Amino acid sequence: MPPAPLDHTAAQAQRSLASERNRQPILEVLQRVLPASGAALEIASGTGQHVAFFARALPQWTWQPSDAVADAFGSIRAWCAQLGVANVRAPVVLDVTHQDWPAAASAGWDAIYCANMLHIAPWAACEGLMRGAARHLGAQGQLLTYGPYLEQGVPTSQGNLDFDADLRRRHPAWGIRAREDVQATAASAGLRLVQRVQMPANNLLLVFGRA
Ligand SMILES: C[S@@+](CC[C@H](N)C(=O)[O-])C[C@H]1O[C@@H](n2cnc3c(N)ncnc32)[C@H](O)[C@@H]1O
């Protein structure tokens, strides 16, 4: 059965200032690396600001938002209603650490997009994301991850070091990931890093394809 269309009724749009700052630079990378049309699964949609913004700017794409928890699904709906987008499906609960992803998230996606999750989740989320992406991307599909990373030989900003310490204080299993570890986990799932894009405020956007 096809996933339900998005219900545009009511609910409060939650704002993340970081999403407001980074959505335009991320969009510019999406416009460069993605084909003109396709179907995308967003992992860890959070407030829904990204998915609504990208759906409006990329009308030839259909977006499937998801998150491990449904708490902010009302906010995703509210953002989509505010921006008047019709190419976003109803959000689904998807915890990447679960072996089986829900049917609505199991298409052969042209893109899987995941921002700012890897450092605010245990390492098992990175392993689950890579395994799931390898299972659910189409043959030419791309996995895009956005966020802060540590990298060998690249000095880390004080802001990222402070952020990492704060994350680890909040939860011992959280923390900014080493890009090399993420890349190795992707490789063991059958994905290879095809692009590393330097983004504002010491973030990276990584693009993976099938090995
Ligand atoms: C910092 S928010 C990022 C939200 C949004 N992508 C953004 O960039 O603004 C982190 C999100 O990751 C989600 N998350 C954490 N663990 C997850 C998991 N195992 N599977 C899917 N989502 C997860 C949280 O529920 C939360 O919405």
PDB file of C-alpha atoms and ligand atoms in Angstrom:
ATOM      1  CA  MET A   1       0.000   0.000   0.000  1.00  0.00           C
ATOM      2  CA  PRO A   2       1.466   3.436  -0.865  1.00  0.00           C
ATOM      3  CA  PRO A   3       2.293   5.700   2.109  1.00  0.00           C
ATOM      4  CA  ALA A   4      -0.408   8.144   3.161  1.00  0.00           C
ATOM      5  CA  PRO A   5      -0.171  11.691   1.811  1.00  0.00           C
ATOM      6  CA  LEU A   6       0.808  14.330   4.323  1.00  0.00           C
ATOM      7  CA  ASP A   7      -1.984  15.564   6.580  1.00  0.00           C
ATOM      8  CA  HIS A   8      -1.618  19.355   6.640  1.00  0.00           C
ATOM      9  CA  THR A   9      -3.809  19.941   9.646  1.00  0.00           C
ATOM     10  CA  ALA A  10      -2.830  22.008  12.650  1.00  0.00           C
ATOM     11  CA  ALA A  11       0.210  21.565  14.959  1.00  0.00           C
ATOM     12  CA  GLN A  12       3.036  23.805  15.931  1.00  0.00           C
ATOM     13  CA  ALA A  13       6.111  24.399  13.755  1.00  0.00           C
ATOM     14  CA  GLN A  14       9.201  24.009  15.963  1.00  0.00           C
ATOM     15  CA  ARG A  15      12.188  26.158  15.025  1.00  0.00           C
ATOM     16  CA  SER A  16      15.807  25.104  15.078  1.00  0.00           C
ATOM     17  CA  LEU A  17      18.118  28.082  14.512  1.00  0.00           C
ATOM     18  CA  ALA A  18      20.857  25.780  13.241  1.00  0.00           C
ATOM     19  CA  SER A  19      18.482  24.412  10.561  1.00  0.00           C
ATOM     20  CA  GLU A  20      17.630  27.932   9.514  1.00  0.00           C
ATOM     21  CA  ARG A  21      21.304  28.742   9.083  1.00  0.00           C
ATOM     22  CA  ASN A  22      22.400  25.569   7.316  1.00  0.00           C
ATOM     23  CA  ARG A  23      19.447  24.735   5.049  1.00  0.00           C
ATOM     24  CA  GLN A  24      20.453  27.067   2.192  1.00  0.00           C
ATOM     25  CA  PRO A  25      24.094  25.883   1.984  1.00  0.00           C
ATOM     26  CA  ILE A  26      22.893  22.265   2.173  1.00  0.00           C
ATOM     27  CA  LEU A  27      20.295  22.900  -0.521  1.00  0.00           C
ATOM     28  CA  GLU A  28      22.990  24.262  -2.819  1.00  0.00           C
ATOM     29  CA  VAL A  29      24.903  20.982  -2.478  1.00  0.00           C
ATOM     30  CA  LEU A  30      21.739  18.938  -3.072  1.00  0.00           C
ATOM     31  CA  GLN A  31      21.064  20.946  -6.238  1.00  0.00           C
ATOM     32  CA  ARG A  32      24.573  20.162  -7.429  1.00  0.00           C
ATOM     33  CA  VAL A  33      24.838  16.461  -6.597  1.00  0.00           C
ATOM     34  CA  LEU A  34      21.297  15.121  -7.021  1.00  0.00           C
ATOM     35  CA  PRO A  35      19.614  14.367 -10.335  1.00  0.00           C
ATOM     36  CA  ALA A  36      16.749  16.627 -11.443  1.00  0.00           C
ATOM     37  CA  SER A  37      14.048  14.383 -10.007  1.00  0.00           C
ATOM     38  CA  GLY A  38      13.676  11.423  -7.715  1.00  0.00           C
ATOM     39  CA  ALA A  39      12.508  10.099  -4.373  1.00  0.00           C
ATOM     40  CA  ALA A  40      14.323  10.849  -1.130  1.00  0.00           C
ATOM     41  CA  LEU A  41      14.093   9.417   2.359  1.00  0.00           C
ATOM     42  CA  GLU A  42      15.040  11.749   5.170  1.00  0.00           C
ATOM     43  CA  ILE A  43      16.378  10.065   8.316  1.00  0.00           C
ATOM     44  CA  ALA A  44      16.123  11.935  11.661  1.00  0.00           C
ATOM     45  CA  SER A  45      13.874  14.680  10.293  1.00  0.00           C
ATOM     46  CA  GLY A  46      13.551  16.438  13.655  1.00  0.00           C
ATOM     47  CA  THR A  47      11.513  19.648  13.336  1.00  0.00           C
ATOM     48  CA  GLY A  48      10.905  19.130   9.594  1.00  0.00           C
ATOM     49  CA  GLN A  49      12.463  22.420   8.594  1.00  0.00           C
ATOM     50  CA  HIS A  50      14.910  20.786   6.218  1.00  0.00           C
ATOM     51  CA  VAL A  51      12.436  18.519   4.464  1.00  0.00           C
ATOM     52  CA  ALA A  52       9.892  21.312   3.895  1.00  0.00           C
ATOM     53  CA  PHE A  53      12.550  23.714   2.603  1.00  0.00           C
ATOM     54  CA  PHE A  54      14.138  21.151   0.276  1.00  0.00           C
ATOM     55  CA  ALA A  55      10.754  19.952  -0.986  1.00  0.00           C
ATOM     56  CA  ARG A  56       9.798  23.494  -1.970  1.00  0.00           C
ATOM     57  CA  ALA A  57      13.125  24.126  -3.705  1.00  0.00           C
ATOM     58  CA  LEU A  58      13.195  20.705  -5.437  1.00  0.00           C
ATOM     59  CA  PRO A  59       9.601  20.217  -6.619  1.00  0.00           C
ATOM     60  CA  GLN A  60      10.530  17.297  -8.902  1.00  0.00           C
ATOM     61  CA  TRP A  61      11.547  15.304  -5.834  1.00  0.00           C
ATOM     62  CA  THR A  62       9.241  13.414  -3.481  1.00  0.00           C
ATOM     63  CA  TRP A  63      10.328  13.382   0.157  1.00  0.00           C
ATOM     64  CA  GLN A  64       9.642  10.817   2.881  1.00  0.00           C
ATOM     65  CA  PRO A  65      10.432  12.267   6.324  1.00  0.00           C
ATOM     66  CA  SER A  66      11.125   9.956   9.277  1.00  0.00           C
ATOM     67  CA  ASP A  67      12.451   9.969  12.811  1.00  0.00           C
ATOM     68  CA  ALA A  68      13.037   7.490  15.612  1.00  0.00           C
ATOM     69  CA  VAL A  69      10.351   9.256  17.634  1.00  0.00           C
ATOM     70  CA  ALA A  70       7.061  10.748  16.499  1.00  0.00           C
ATOM     71  CA  ASP A  71       7.164  13.716  18.915  1.00  0.00           C
ATOM     72  CA  ALA A  72       7.878  16.305  16.213  1.00  0.00           C
ATOM     73  CA  PHE A  73       5.689  14.900  13.429  1.00  0.00           C
ATOM     74  CA  GLY A  74       3.197  17.712  14.045  1.00  0.00           C
ATOM     75  CA  SER A  75       6.006  20.180  13.468  1.00  0.00           C
ATOM     76  CA  ILE A  76       6.975  18.483  10.192  1.00  0.00           C
ATOM     77  CA  ARG A  77       3.362  18.822   9.030  1.00  0.00           C
ATOM     78  CA  ALA A  78       3.217  22.429  10.143  1.00  0.00           C
ATOM     79  CA  TRP A  79       6.386  23.388   8.237  1.00  0.00           C
ATOM     80  CA  CYS A  80       5.100  21.686   5.097  1.00  0.00           C
ATOM     81  CA  ALA A  81       1.790  23.507   5.447  1.00  0.00           C
ATOM     82  CA  GLN A  82       3.546  26.849   5.969  1.00  0.00           C
ATOM     83  CA  LEU A  83       5.694  26.383   2.870  1.00  0.00           C
ATOM     84  CA  GLY A  84       2.778  24.954   0.880  1.00  0.00           C
ATOM     85  CA  VAL A  85       4.539  21.805  -0.275  1.00  0.00           C
ATOM     86  CA  ALA A  86       2.643  18.808  -1.618  1.00  0.00           C
ATOM     87  CA  ASN A  87       5.626  16.579  -2.397  1.00  0.00           C
ATOM     88  CA  VAL A  88       6.242  15.410   1.185  1.00  0.00           C
ATOM     89  CA  ARG A  89       4.734  12.139   2.418  1.00  0.00           C
ATOM     90  CA  ALA A  90       3.424  11.632   5.938  1.00  0.00           C
ATOM     91  CA  PRO A  91       6.334  11.119   8.372  1.00  0.00           C
ATOM     92  CA  VAL A  92       7.047   7.592   9.561  1.00  0.00           C
ATOM     93  CA  VAL A  93       8.740   6.228  12.659  1.00  0.00           C
ATOM     94  CA  LEU A  94      12.110   4.856  11.623  1.00  0.00           C
ATOM     95  CA  ASP A  95      14.858   4.003  14.091  1.00  0.00           C
ATOM     96  CA  VAL A  96      17.920   3.218  12.017  1.00  0.00           C
ATOM     97  CA  THR A  97      19.207   0.777  14.628  1.00  0.00           C
ATOM     98  CA  HIS A  98      16.252  -1.522  13.974  1.00  0.00           C
ATOM     99  CA  GLN A  99      16.999  -4.319  11.575  1.00  0.00           C
ATOM    100  CA  ASP A 100      13.742  -3.902   9.634  1.00  0.00           C
ATOM    101  CA  TRP A 101      12.844  -0.475   8.329  1.00  0.00           C
ATOM    102  CA  PRO A 102       9.110   0.229   7.851  1.00  0.00           C
ATOM    103  CA  ALA A 103       7.601  -0.440   4.430  1.00  0.00           C
ATOM    104  CA  ALA A 104       7.233   3.293   3.709  1.00  0.00           C
ATOM    105  CA  ALA A 105      11.011   3.667   4.103  1.00  0.00           C
ATOM    106  CA  SER A 106      11.952   0.607   2.101  1.00  0.00           C
ATOM    107  CA  ALA A 107      11.745   1.836  -1.497  1.00  0.00           C
ATOM    108  CA  GLY A 108      14.822   1.841  -3.743  1.00  0.00           C
ATOM    109  CA  TRP A 109      15.596   5.465  -2.875  1.00  0.00           C
ATOM    110  CA  ASP A 110      17.386   7.859  -5.212  1.00  0.00           C
ATOM    111  CA  ALA A 111      18.663   9.636  -2.111  1.00  0.00           C
ATOM    112  CA  ILE A 112      18.787   9.085   1.619  1.00  0.00           C
ATOM    113  CA  TYR A 113      19.535  12.261   3.570  1.00  0.00           C
ATOM    114  CA  CYS A 114      20.526  12.381   7.238  1.00  0.00           C
ATOM    115  CA  ALA A 115      21.600  15.559   9.023  1.00  0.00           C
ATOM    116  CA  ASN A 116      22.926  15.959  12.523  1.00  0.00           C
ATOM    117  CA  MET A 117      22.122  12.497  13.835  1.00  0.00           C
ATOM    118  CA  LEU A 118      25.415  10.610  14.027  1.00  0.00           C
ATOM    119  CA  HIS A 119      26.816  12.654  16.934  1.00  0.00           C
ATOM    120  CA  ILE A 120      23.527  12.735  18.900  1.00  0.00           C
ATOM    121  CA  ALA A 121      23.061   8.964  18.899  1.00  0.00           C
ATOM    122  CA  PRO A 122      25.126   5.939  19.921  1.00  0.00           C
ATOM    123  CA  TRP A 123      27.564   4.508  17.377  1.00  0.00           C
ATOM    124  CA  ALA A 124      25.023   1.776  16.588  1.00  0.00           C
ATOM    125  CA  ALA A 125      23.042   4.473  14.752  1.00  0.00           C
ATOM    126  CA  CYS A 126      25.910   4.962  12.302  1.00  0.00           C
ATOM    127  CA  GLU A 127      26.130   1.206  11.733  1.00  0.00           C
ATOM    128  CA  GLY A 128      22.356   0.992  11.307  1.00  0.00           C
ATOM    129  CA  LEU A 129      22.259   3.939   8.931  1.00  0.00           C
ATOM    130  CA  MET A 130      24.945   2.443   6.694  1.00  0.00           C
ATOM    131  CA  ARG A 131      23.435  -1.055   6.689  1.00  0.00           C
ATOM    132  CA  GLY A 132      19.947   0.320   6.020  1.00  0.00           C
ATOM    133  CA  ALA A 133      21.133   2.667   3.288  1.00  0.00           C
ATOM    134  CA  ALA A 134      22.942  -0.180   1.582  1.00  0.00           C
ATOM    135  CA  ARG A 135      19.694  -2.181   1.664  1.00  0.00           C
ATOM    136  CA  HIS A 136      17.304   0.577   0.620  1.00  0.00           C
ATOM    137  CA  LEU A 137      19.177   2.781  -1.867  1.00  0.00           C
ATOM    138  CA  GLY A 138      18.499   2.266  -5.553  1.00  0.00           C
ATOM    139  CA  ALA A 139      21.362   1.185  -7.812  1.00  0.00           C
ATOM    140  CA  GLN A 140      22.419   4.802  -8.468  1.00  0.00           C
ATOM    141  CA  GLY A 141      21.175   6.101  -5.126  1.00  0.00           C
ATOM    142  CA  GLN A 142      23.205   8.372  -2.887  1.00  0.00           C
ATOM    143  CA  LEU A 143      23.421   8.640   0.882  1.00  0.00           C
ATOM    144  CA  LEU A 144      24.109  12.165   2.124  1.00  0.00           C
ATOM    145  CA  THR A 145      25.127  12.828   5.698  1.00  0.00           C
ATOM    146  CA  TYR A 146      25.576  16.313   7.116  1.00  0.00           C
ATOM    147  CA  GLY A 147      27.055  17.439  10.409  1.00  0.00           C
ATOM    148  CA  PRO A 148      30.277  18.017  12.343  1.00  0.00           C
ATOM    149  CA  TYR A 149      33.089  15.465  12.000  1.00  0.00           C
ATOM    150  CA  LEU A 150      36.596  15.030  13.332  1.00  0.00           C
ATOM    151  CA  GLU A 151      39.232  14.281  10.686  1.00  0.00           C
ATOM    152  CA  GLN A 152      42.811  13.076  10.901  1.00  0.00           C
ATOM    153  CA  GLY A 153      45.222  15.804   9.854  1.00  0.00           C
ATOM    154  CA  VAL A 154      42.540  18.508   9.881  1.00  0.00           C
ATOM    155  CA  PRO A 155      42.626  20.851  12.872  1.00  0.00           C
ATOM    156  CA  THR A 156      39.317  20.786  14.738  1.00  0.00           C
ATOM    157  CA  SER A 157      37.712  24.105  15.601  1.00  0.00           C
ATOM    158  CA  GLN A 158      37.403  25.039  19.272  1.00  0.00           C
ATOM    159  CA  GLY A 159      33.644  25.239  18.682  1.00  0.00           C
ATOM    160  CA  ASN A 160      33.521  21.582  17.615  1.00  0.00           C
ATOM    161  CA  LEU A 161      35.751  20.500  20.532  1.00  0.00           C
ATOM    162  CA  ASP A 162      33.435  22.291  22.989  1.00  0.00           C
ATOM    163  CA  PHE A 163      30.385  20.804  21.287  1.00  0.00           C
ATOM    164  CA  ASP A 164      31.912  17.315  21.476  1.00  0.00           C
ATOM    165  CA  ALA A 165      32.653  17.699  25.205  1.00  0.00           C
ATOM    166  CA  ASP A 166      29.105  18.928  25.792  1.00  0.00           C
ATOM    167  CA  LEU A 167      27.616  15.975  23.880  1.00  0.00           C
ATOM    168  CA  ARG A 168      29.686  13.481  25.874  1.00  0.00           C
ATOM    169  CA  ARG A 169      28.613  15.127  29.118  1.00  0.00           C
ATOM    170  CA  ARG A 170      24.986  14.778  28.055  1.00  0.00           C
ATOM    171  CA  HIS A 171      25.363  11.125  27.071  1.00  0.00           C
ATOM    172  CA  PRO A 172      28.539   8.989  27.206  1.00  0.00           C
ATOM    173  CA  ALA A 173      27.656   7.229  23.936  1.00  0.00           C
ATOM    174  CA  TRP A 174      27.256  10.498  22.001  1.00  0.00           C
ATOM    175  CA  GLY A 175      30.015  12.575  20.439  1.00  0.00           C
ATOM    176  CA  ILE A 176      31.328  13.961  17.183  1.00  0.00           C
ATOM    177  CA  ARG A 177      32.371  11.066  14.955  1.00  0.00           C
ATOM    178  CA  ALA A 178      35.615  10.635  13.081  1.00  0.00           C
ATOM    179  CA  ARG A 179      34.951  10.916   9.371  1.00  0.00           C
ATOM    180  CA  GLU A 180      37.338   8.000   8.797  1.00  0.00           C
ATOM    181  CA  ASP A 181      35.306   5.734  11.145  1.00  0.00           C
ATOM    182  CA  VAL A 182      32.046   6.681   9.416  1.00  0.00           C
ATOM    183  CA  GLN A 183      33.669   6.020   6.047  1.00  0.00           C
ATOM    184  CA  ALA A 184      34.992   2.614   7.197  1.00  0.00           C
ATOM    185  CA  THR A 185      31.549   1.627   8.497  1.00  0.00           C
ATOM    186  CA  ALA A 186      30.021   2.701   5.195  1.00  0.00           C
ATOM    187  CA  ALA A 187      32.615   0.637   3.327  1.00  0.00           C
ATOM    188  CA  SER A 188      31.861  -2.475   5.354  1.00  0.00           C
ATOM    189  CA  ALA A 189      28.188  -2.032   4.426  1.00  0.00           C
ATOM    190  CA  GLY A 190      29.078  -1.722   0.719  1.00  0.00           C
ATOM    191  CA  LEU A 191      29.044   2.077   0.341  1.00  0.00           C
ATOM    192  CA  ARG A 192      31.942   4.292  -0.691  1.00  0.00           C
ATOM    193  CA  LEU A 193      32.567   7.950  -0.051  1.00  0.00           C
ATOM    194  CA  VAL A 194      32.288   9.778  -3.365  1.00  0.00           C
ATOM    195  CA  GLN A 195      32.322  13.399  -2.192  1.00  0.00           C
ATOM    196  CA  ARG A 196      33.387  15.319   0.889  1.00  0.00           C
ATOM    197  CA  VAL A 197      32.009  18.841   0.850  1.00  0.00           C
ATOM    198  CA  GLN A 198      33.272  21.410   3.331  1.00  0.00           C
ATOM    199  CA  MET A 199      30.315  23.311   4.753  1.00  0.00           C
ATOM    200  CA  PRO A 200      30.035  26.503   6.831  1.00  0.00           C
ATOM    201  CA  ALA A 201      30.647  26.423  10.588  1.00  0.00           C
ATOM    202  CA  ASN A 202      33.044  23.444  10.429  1.00  0.00           C
ATOM    203  CA  ASN A 203      30.514  20.941   9.151  1.00  0.00           C
ATOM    204  CA  LEU A 204      30.871  18.431   6.333  1.00  0.00           C
ATOM    205  CA  LEU A 205      28.425  17.015   3.862  1.00  0.00           C
ATOM    206  CA  LEU A 206      29.456  13.499   2.860  1.00  0.00           C
ATOM    207  CA  VAL A 207      28.056  11.792  -0.219  1.00  0.00           C
ATOM    208  CA  PHE A 208      28.181   7.996  -0.438  1.00  0.00           C
ATOM    209  CA  GLY A 209      27.298   5.723  -3.343  1.00  0.00           C
ATOM    210  CA  ARG A 210      27.377   2.003  -3.887  1.00  0.00           C
ATOM    211  CA  ALA A 211      30.879   0.565  -3.827  1.00  0.00           C
TER     212      ALA A 211
HETATM  213  C1  LIG B   1      19.755  17.147  16.338  1.00  0.00           C
HETATM  214  S1  LIG B   1      18.342  16.384  15.707  1.00  0.00           S
HETATM  215  C2  LIG B   1      18.568  16.687  13.967  1.00  0.00           C
HETATM  216  C3  LIG B   1      17.285  17.034  13.282  1.00  0.00           C
HETATM  217  C4  LIG B   1      17.408  17.503  11.848  1.00  0.00           C
HETATM  218  N1  LIG B   1      17.925  16.442  10.985  1.00  0.00           N
HETATM  219  C5  LIG B   1      18.292  18.724  11.748  1.00  0.00           C
HETATM  220  O1  LIG B   1      19.381  18.656  11.199  1.00  0.00           O
HETATM  221  O2  LIG B   1      17.857  19.771  12.254  1.00  0.00           O
HETATM  222  C6  LIG B   1      18.719  14.659  15.878  1.00  0.00           C
HETATM  223  C7  LIG B   1      17.572  13.767  15.471  1.00  0.00           C
HETATM  224  O3  LIG B   1      18.053  12.439  15.380  1.00  0.00           O
HETATM  225  C8  LIG B   1      16.985  11.582  15.749  1.00  0.00           C
HETATM  226  N2  LIG B   1      17.541  10.249  16.041  1.00  0.00           N
HETATM  227  C9  LIG B   1      18.329   9.910  17.088  1.00  0.00           C
HETATM  228  N3  LIG B   1      18.595   8.590  17.059  1.00  0.00           N
HETATM  229  C10 LIG B   1      17.978   8.086  15.958  1.00  0.00           C
HETATM  230  C11 LIG B   1      17.884   6.787  15.395  1.00  0.00           C
HETATM  231  N4  LIG B   1      18.472   5.733  15.975  1.00  0.00           N
HETATM  232  N5  LIG B   1      17.169   6.623  14.245  1.00  0.00           N
HETATM  233  C12 LIG B   1      16.580   7.685  13.661  1.00  0.00           C
HETATM  234  N6  LIG B   1      16.617   8.950  14.165  1.00  0.00           N
HETATM  235  C13 LIG B   1      17.311   9.156  15.309  1.00  0.00           C
HETATM  236  C14 LIG B   1      16.377  12.309  16.934  1.00  0.00           C
HETATM  237  O4  LIG B   1      15.073  11.838  17.246  1.00  0.00           O
HETATM  238  C15 LIG B   1      16.404  13.752  16.458  1.00  0.00           C
HETATM  239  O5  LIG B   1      15.224  14.121  15.772  1.00  0.00           O
END
